[in-house]
CSV table of C-alpha atoms (C1' of nucleotides) in Angstrom, one decimal:
chain,number,residue,atom,x,y,z
N,1,MET,CA,23.0,-13.0,-7.7
N,2,SER,CA,24.4,-16.4,-8.8
N,3,ASP,CA,26.4,-16.9,-5.6
N,4,LEU,CA,23.5,-15.7,-3.5
N,5,LEU,CA,22.5,-19.2,-2.5
N,6,GLU,CA,26.1,-20.0,-1.4
N,7,ARG,CA,26.2,-16.8,0.7
N,8,LEU,CA,22.9,-17.7,2.3
N,9,ARG,CA,23.9,-21.2,3.1
N,10,GLY,CA,27.0,-19.8,4.8
N,11,ARG,CA,24.6,-17.9,7.0
N,12,GLY,CA,22.8,-21.0,8.0
N,13,TRP,CA,20.1,-21.1,5.5
N,14,ARG,CA,18.7,-24.5,4.5
N,15,LEU,CA,18.8,-24.8,0.8
N,16,THR,CA,15.4,-26.0,-0.3
N,17,ALA,CA,14.0,-26.3,-3.8
N,18,GLN,CA,11.5,-23.5,-3.0
N,19,ARG,CA,14.2,-21.0,-2.0
N,20,ARG,CA,16.3,-21.9,-4.9
N,21,VAL,CA,13.5,-21.2,-7.3
N,22,VAL,CA,12.6,-17.8,-5.7
N,23,ALA,CA,16.2,-16.8,-5.9
N,24,GLU,CA,16.3,-17.9,-9.5
N,25,VAL,CA,13.2,-15.8,-10.3
N,26,LEU,CA,14.9,-12.7,-8.8
N,27,ASP,CA,18.1,-13.3,-10.7
N,28,GLY,CA,18.8,-10.4,-13.1
N,29,ASP,CA,19.5,-7.1,-11.6
N,30,HIS,CA,16.8,-4.9,-13.0
N,31,VAL,CA,13.6,-6.7,-12.2
N,32,HIS,CA,11.0,-5.2,-9.8
N,33,TYR,CA,8.4,-8.0,-9.3
N,34,THR,CA,5.5,-8.1,-6.9
N,35,ALA,CA,5.2,-11.0,-4.5
N,36,ASP,CA,2.5,-12.4,-6.7
N,37,GLU,CA,4.6,-12.1,-9.8
N,38,VAL,CA,7.4,-13.9,-8.1
N,39,HIS,CA,5.0,-16.6,-7.0
N,40,ALA,CA,3.6,-17.0,-10.5
N,41,LYS,CA,7.1,-17.3,-12.1
N,42,ALA,CA,8.3,-19.6,-9.3
N,43,ALA,CA,5.2,-21.8,-9.7
N,44,HIS,CA,6.2,-22.1,-13.4
N,45,LEU,CA,9.4,-23.8,-12.3
N,46,LEU,CA,8.1,-25.6,-9.2
N,47,PRO,CA,4.3,-25.9,-9.5
N,48,GLU,CA,3.5,-26.8,-5.9
N,49,ILE,CA,5.2,-23.8,-4.3
N,50,SER,CA,2.9,-22.0,-2.0
N,51,ARG,CA,2.2,-18.3,-1.6
N,52,ALA,CA,3.2,-18.4,2.0
N,53,THR,CA,6.7,-19.7,1.2
N,54,VAL,CA,7.2,-17.0,-1.4
N,55,TYR,CA,6.3,-14.3,1.1
N,56,ASN,CA,8.5,-16.0,3.8
N,57,THR,CA,11.4,-16.2,1.5
N,58,LEU,CA,11.1,-12.7,0.2
N,59,GLY,CA,10.9,-11.4,3.8
N,60,GLU,CA,14.0,-13.3,4.7
N,61,LEU,CA,15.9,-12.0,1.7
N,62,VAL,CA,14.9,-8.5,2.6
N,63,SER,CA,16.0,-8.8,6.3
N,64,LEU,CA,19.3,-10.4,5.1
N,65,GLY,CA,19.8,-7.3,2.9
N,66,GLU,CA,19.9,-9.3,-0.3
N,67,VAL,CA,16.8,-7.8,-1.8
N,68,LEU,CA,15.1,-4.4,-1.4
N,69,GLU,CA,11.5,-3.8,-0.8
N,70,VAL,CA,10.1,-1.0,-3.0
N,71,SER,CA,6.6,0.5,-2.8
N,72,THR,CA,6.1,3.1,-5.4
N,73,ASP,CA,2.4,3.0,-5.7
N,74,GLY,CA,0.7,2.1,-2.5
N,75,ARG,CA,-0.4,-1.2,-3.9
N,76,ALA,CA,1.7,-4.3,-3.9
N,77,LYS,CA,5.3,-4.1,-2.7
N,78,ARG,CA,8.0,-4.9,-5.3
N,79,TYR,CA,11.2,-6.7,-4.7
N,80,ASP,CA,14.4,-5.4,-6.1
N,81,PRO,CA,17.4,-7.8,-6.2
N,82,ASN,CA,19.8,-4.9,-7.0
N,83,ALA,CA,20.6,-4.4,-3.3
N,84,HIS,CA,24.3,-4.1,-3.5
N,85,HIS,CA,24.5,-0.9,-5.6
N,86,ALA,CA,22.9,2.2,-4.2
N,87,HIS,CA,20.2,3.5,-6.5
N,88,GLN,CA,16.9,5.3,-6.8
N,89,HIS,CA,13.8,4.7,-8.9
N,90,LEU,CA,12.2,6.4,-11.9
N,91,VAL,CA,8.5,5.3,-12.2
N,92,CYS,CA,6.1,5.8,-15.1
N,93,SER,CA,3.0,7.5,-13.8
N,94,ARG,CA,0.9,5.8,-16.5
N,95,CYS,CA,2.1,2.2,-16.8
N,96,GLY,CA,4.1,1.8,-13.6
N,97,THR,CA,7.4,0.7,-15.3
N,98,ILE,CA,10.3,1.1,-12.9
N,99,ARG,CA,13.9,1.9,-13.8
N,100,ASP,CA,16.9,2.1,-11.6
N,101,VAL,CA,18.6,5.5,-11.7
N,102,HIS,CA,21.6,7.2,-10.1
N,103,PRO,CA,21.1,10.8,-9.2
N,104,SER,CA,24.1,13.0,-8.8
N,105,GLY,CA,24.8,14.8,-5.5
N,106,ASP,CA,24.7,13.6,-1.9
N,107,LEU,CA,21.0,13.4,-1.3
N,108,LEU,CA,21.4,12.8,2.5
N,109,ALA,CA,23.5,15.9,2.9
N,110,GLU,CA,20.8,18.0,1.4
N,111,LEU,CA,18.7,17.8,4.4
N,112,PRO,CA,20.0,20.8,6.5
N,113,ALA,CA,20.5,20.2,10.2
N,114,GLU,CA,17.7,22.6,11.1
N,115,GLU,CA,15.3,20.5,9.1
N,116,ARG,CA,16.2,17.3,10.9
N,117,PHE,CA,14.3,17.9,14.1
N,118,GLY,CA,16.7,16.0,16.1
N,119,PHE,CA,16.3,12.8,14.1
N,120,GLN,CA,19.3,10.6,13.4
N,121,VAL,CA,18.8,10.5,9.7
N,122,ALA,CA,20.1,7.2,8.2
N,123,ALA,CA,18.7,6.8,4.7
N,124,VAL,CA,17.0,8.5,1.9
N,125,GLU,CA,14.7,7.1,-0.8
N,126,VAL,CA,13.9,9.0,-3.9
N,127,THR,CA,11.2,8.3,-6.5
N,128,TYR,CA,11.2,10.3,-9.7
N,129,ARG,CA,7.9,10.2,-11.5
N,130,GLY,CA,7.2,10.9,-15.2
N,131,ILE,CA,5.9,9.5,-18.4
N,132,CYS,CA,8.0,6.8,-20.1
N,133,PRO,CA,8.7,7.0,-23.9
N,134,ASN,CA,6.3,4.2,-24.6
N,135,CYS,CA,3.3,5.8,-22.9
N,136,ALA,CA,4.2,9.3,-24.2
N,137,SER,CA,3.8,8.1,-27.8
T,1,MET,CA,-7.3,25.3,4.1
T,2,SER,CA,-10.1,27.5,5.5
T,3,ASP,CA,-11.2,28.7,2.1
T,4,LEU,CA,-10.9,25.2,0.6
T,5,LEU,CA,-14.6,24.6,0.6
T,6,GLU,CA,-15.2,27.9,-1.2
T,7,ARG,CA,-12.6,27.0,-3.8
T,8,LEU,CA,-14.2,23.6,-4.3
T,9,ARG,CA,-17.6,24.9,-4.6
T,10,GLY,CA,-16.3,27.2,-7.3
T,11,ARG,CA,-15.3,24.0,-9.1
T,12,GLY,CA,-18.8,22.6,-9.0
T,13,TRP,CA,-18.5,20.6,-5.8
T,14,ARG,CA,-21.7,20.1,-3.9
T,15,LEU,CA,-21.2,21.2,-0.4
T,16,THR,CA,-22.4,18.4,1.9
T,17,ALA,CA,-22.1,18.0,5.6
T,18,GLN,CA,-19.8,15.0,5.0
T,19,ARG,CA,-17.4,16.8,2.8
T,20,ARG,CA,-17.3,19.8,5.2
T,21,VAL,CA,-16.4,17.5,8.0
T,22,VAL,CA,-13.6,15.7,6.1
T,23,ALA,CA,-12.2,19.0,5.1
T,24,GLU,CA,-12.4,20.2,8.7
T,25,VAL,CA,-10.5,17.1,9.9
T,26,LEU,CA,-7.7,17.8,7.4
T,27,ASP,CA,-7.5,21.4,8.5
T,28,GLY,CA,-4.0,22.2,10.0
T,29,ASP,CA,-1.1,22.0,7.7
T,30,HIS,CA,1.0,19.3,9.3
T,31,VAL,CA,-1.2,16.3,9.8
T,32,HIS,CA,-0.7,13.0,8.0
T,33,TYR,CA,-3.7,10.9,8.8
T,34,THR,CA,-4.7,7.6,7.3
T,35,ALA,CA,-8.1,7.2,5.8
T,36,ASP,CA,-9.3,5.4,8.8
T,37,GLU,CA,-8.0,8.1,11.1
T,38,VAL,CA,-9.8,10.6,9.1
T,39,HIS,CA,-12.9,8.5,9.3
T,40,ALA,CA,-12.7,8.2,13.0
T,41,LYS,CA,-12.2,11.9,13.6
T,42,ALA,CA,-14.9,12.8,11.1
T,43,ALA,CA,-17.3,10.3,12.8
T,44,HIS,CA,-16.7,12.2,16.0
T,45,LEU,CA,-18.2,15.3,14.3
T,46,LEU,CA,-20.8,13.5,12.2
T,47,PRO,CA,-21.5,10.1,13.6
T,48,GLU,CA,-23.3,8.6,10.6
T,49,ILE,CA,-20.6,9.3,8.0
T,50,SER,CA,-19.5,6.2,6.1
T,51,ARG,CA,-16.1,4.9,5.3
T,52,ALA,CA,-16.9,4.9,1.6
T,53,THR,CA,-17.7,8.6,1.7
T,54,VAL,CA,-14.4,9.3,3.4
T,55,TYR,CA,-12.5,7.4,0.8
T,56,ASN,CA,-14.5,9.1,-2.0
T,57,THR,CA,-13.9,12.5,-0.6
T,58,LEU,CA,-10.2,12.0,0.0
T,59,GLY,CA,-9.8,10.6,-3.5
T,60,GLU,CA,-11.5,13.7,-4.9
T,61,LEU,CA,-9.4,16.1,-2.8
T,62,VAL,CA,-6.3,14.3,-4.2
T,63,SER,CA,-7.3,14.5,-7.8
T,64,LEU,CA,-8.2,18.2,-7.3
T,65,GLY,CA,-4.6,18.7,-6.0
T,66,GLU,CA,-5.8,19.9,-2.6
T,67,VAL,CA,-4.4,17.0,-0.6
T,68,LEU,CA,-1.4,14.8,-1.2
T,69,GLU,CA,-1.3,11.1,-0.9
T,70,VAL,CA,1.8,9.8,1.0
T,71,SER,CA,2.7,6.2,1.4
T,72,THR,CA,5.8,5.8,3.5
T,73,ASP,CA,5.4,2.4,4.9
T,74,GLY,CA,3.6,0.1,2.4
T,75,ARG,CA,0.6,0.0,4.8
T,76,ALA,CA,-2.2,2.5,4.8
T,77,LYS,CA,-1.8,5.6,2.7
T,78,ARG,CA,-1.7,9.0,4.5
T,79,TYR,CA,-3.3,12.2,3.5
T,80,ASP,CA,-1.3,15.5,3.6
T,81,PRO,CA,-3.2,18.7,3.3
T,82,ASN,CA,0.0,20.7,2.9
T,83,ALA,CA,-0.3,20.5,-0.9
T,84,HIS,CA,0.5,24.1,-1.8
T,85,HIS,CA,4.0,24.2,-0.4
T,86,ALA,CA,6.5,21.8,-2.0
T,87,HIS,CA,8.1,19.6,0.7
T,88,GLN,CA,9.4,16.2,1.4
T,89,HIS,CA,9.0,13.8,4.4
T,90,LEU,CA,11.2,12.6,7.3
T,91,VAL,CA,9.9,9.4,8.8
T,92,CYS,CA,10.9,7.7,12.1
T,93,SER,CA,11.7,4.1,11.3
T,94,ARG,CA,10.6,3.0,14.7
T,95,CYS,CA,7.3,4.9,15.5
T,96,GLY,CA,6.3,6.1,12.0
T,97,THR,CA,6.1,9.8,13.0
T,98,ILE,CA,6.2,12.0,9.9
T,99,ARG,CA,7.6,15.5,9.6
T,100,ASP,CA,7.5,17.8,6.6
T,101,VAL,CA,11.0,18.9,5.6
T,102,HIS,CA,12.6,21.1,2.9
T,103,PRO,CA,15.8,19.8,1.5
T,104,SER,CA,18.2,22.3,-0.2
T,105,GLY,CA,19.1,21.9,-3.8
T,106,ASP,CA,17.0,21.2,-6.9
T,107,LEU,CA,16.2,17.5,-6.5
T,108,LEU,CA,14.7,17.2,-10.0
T,109,ALA,CA,17.8,18.6,-11.6
T,110,GLU,CA,19.9,16.0,-10.0
T,111,LEU,CA,18.7,13.3,-12.3
T,112,PRO,CA,21.1,13.6,-15.2
T,113,ALA,CA,19.7,13.4,-18.7
T,114,GLU,CA,21.4,10.1,-19.5
T,115,GLU,CA,19.6,8.6,-16.4
T,116,ARG,CA,16.2,9.6,-17.6
T,117,PHE,CA,15.8,6.9,-20.3
T,118,GLY,CA,13.6,9.2,-22.4
T,119,PHE,CA,11.1,9.8,-19.6
T,120,GLN,CA,9.4,13.2,-19.2
T,121,VAL,CA,10.3,13.5,-15.6
T,122,ALA,CA,7.7,15.6,-13.8
T,123,ALA,CA,8.1,15.1,-10.0
T,124,VAL,CA,10.3,13.8,-7.3
T,125,GLU,CA,9.4,12.4,-3.9
T,126,VAL,CA,11.9,12.0,-1.2
T,127,THR,CA,11.6,10.1,2.0
T,128,TYR,CA,14.3,10.5,4.6
T,129,ARG,CA,14.4,7.7,7.3
T,130,GLY,CA,15.9,7.8,10.7
T,131,ILE,CA,15.1,7.6,14.4
T,132,CYS,CA,13.2,10.5,16.0
T,133,PRO,CA,14.5,12.0,19.3
T,134,ASN,CA,11.7,10.4,21.2
T,135,CYS,CA,12.5,6.9,20.1
T,136,ALA,CA,16.2,7.4,20.4
T,137,SER,CA,16.0,8.1,24.1
Y,1,DT,C1',20.2,-44.1,7.5
Y,2,DC,C1',18.2,-41.8,11.2
Y,3,DT,C1',16.7,-37.9,13.6
Y,4,DT,C1',15.2,-33.5,14.4
Y,5,DG,C1',14.4,-28.9,14.0
Y,6,DA,C1',13.8,-25.9,10.3
Y,7,DC,C1',10.8,-25.5,6.2
Y,8,DT,C1',6.6,-25.8,3.5
Y,9,DT,C1',1.7,-26.1,2.9
Y,10,DA,C1',-3.3,-25.0,2.5
Y,11,DG,C1',-6.4,-22.4,4.0
Y,12,DA,C1',-8.3,-19.2,7.4
Y,13,DC,C1',-7.8,-14.7,8.7
Y,14,DA,C1',-6.9,-9.5,8.7
Y,15,DG,C1',-6.2,-4.8,7.0
Y,16,DA,C1',-6.9,-1.5,3.4
Y,17,DG,C1',-9.5,-0.1,-0.2
Y,18,DT,C1',-13.2,-0.5,-4.0
Y,19,DC,C1',-17.8,-1.3,-5.9
Y,20,DC,C1',-22.7,-1.4,-6.1
Y,21,DA,C1',-27.7,-0.8,-5.7
Y,22,DA,C1',-30.7,1.6,-2.9
Y,23,DT,C1',-31.6,5.8,-0.6
Y,24,DG,C1',-31.0,10.7,0.5
Y,25,DT,C1',-30.3,15.6,-0.5
Y,26,DA,C1',-28.1,20.3,-2.4
Y,27,DG,C1',-29.2,23.7,-5.0
Y,28,DG,C1',-31.0,25.3,-9.5
Y,29,DA,C1',-35.6,25.8,-11.6
Y,30,DT,C1',-40.4,27.1,-11.0
S,1,DA,C1',-41.4,28.1,-0.7
S,2,DT,C1',-41.5,23.7,-3.1
S,3,DC,C1',-40.2,20.6,-6.5
S,4,DC,C1',-36.8,17.9,-9.3
S,5,DT,C1',-33.1,15.5,-10.4
S,6,DA,C1',-28.5,14.7,-10.8
S,7,DC,C1',-25.1,14.1,-7.7
S,8,DA,C1',-23.8,12.2,-3.1
S,9,DT,C1',-24.1,8.9,0.7
S,10,DT,C1',-24.7,4.5,2.7
S,11,DG,C1',-23.7,-0.3,4.2
S,12,DG,C1',-22.4,-4.3,3.0
S,13,DA,C1',-20.2,-7.4,-0.1
S,14,DC,C1',-16.1,-7.9,-2.4
S,15,DT,C1',-11.0,-7.7,-3.9
S,16,DC,C1',-6.3,-7.5,-3.2
S,17,DT,C1',-2.1,-7.9,-0.3
S,18,DG,C1',-0.2,-9.9,3.2
S,19,DT,C1',0.0,-12.7,7.8
S,20,DC,C1',-0.7,-16.6,10.7
S,21,DT,C1',-1.3,-21.4,12.2
S,22,DA,C1',-1.3,-26.3,12.7
S,23,DA,C1',0.0,-30.3,10.4
S,24,DG,C1',3.0,-32.6,7.4
S,25,DT,C1',7.8,-32.7,5.0
S,26,DC,C1',12.6,-32.8,4.4
S,27,DA,C1',17.8,-31.0,4.5
S,28,DA,C1',21.7,-32.0,6.4
S,29,DG,C1',24.4,-33.2,10.5
S,30,DA,C1',25.3,-37.4,13.6
DNA sequence: TCTTGACTTAGACAGAGTCCAATGTAGGAT
DNA sequence: ATCCTACATTGGACTCTGTCTAAGTCAAGA
């Protein structure tokens, strides 16, 4: 994530304080913040940053493929900076905690041709649900 | 789905015109309507039905396990009456069409113990994404 | 250092869903 | 058959996420 800003500048991004701060908040591979959480944390570093900018920046990072959008609960989307390693999610049904996980097997291959209905299937997202150790006790 | 109302009455549900109509709209195993679509169709049968009642009724059907909540796009949730046959979803990335599909293999078993982080894993949801034949042409 | 087009801002707006107090009614009791 | 009352419905206000816009700001190339 540290060279993210360089990569983005190479793609014509203007390097503003706001974008720097959003990238900094998303640094660390295993966070799954909502846009509002990102905004709150960013505002801690740069108090005058606006909600709109956070949404804009997150949207750009997603279309550039640098961050993944995850919606596990039908409420706010979460942003996952771990975009360069394929992974799936394990979600606690009680507290909402999310962990990145790596199932075995070729998930895409498990959809038989006769179940594809002529679709060109390109991707698969898996969400495991359960109770985390914390909530279980 | 036809004996749904009987089953629910057995569980102490009051059988109102509104609930009957919502159940009727969801009849048919392969629909995936949003709450607003359900409301529109229900209002066609019972014009004075309110949005709040549709939301209430859908929520009750979900907690009773008679209907599944599906959120494939981060926008409105969709309601899937095909709750008694395990299945997954195949979604067109362009038009949003949803099909019920049945992958081979035991999806739950594919999350190795060392990837469970102590969770009691109970369920798995899979969304395949691709382009439907209609949009591809 | 100047210039300019890209970026940011605040706040209005929109879509999806929830909540609440007032009103209505299903279905058991009489 | 009618009455009662706890449960259901209503509409409108409200919340939460997210988008849009017009005006102001600024990064970075000339």
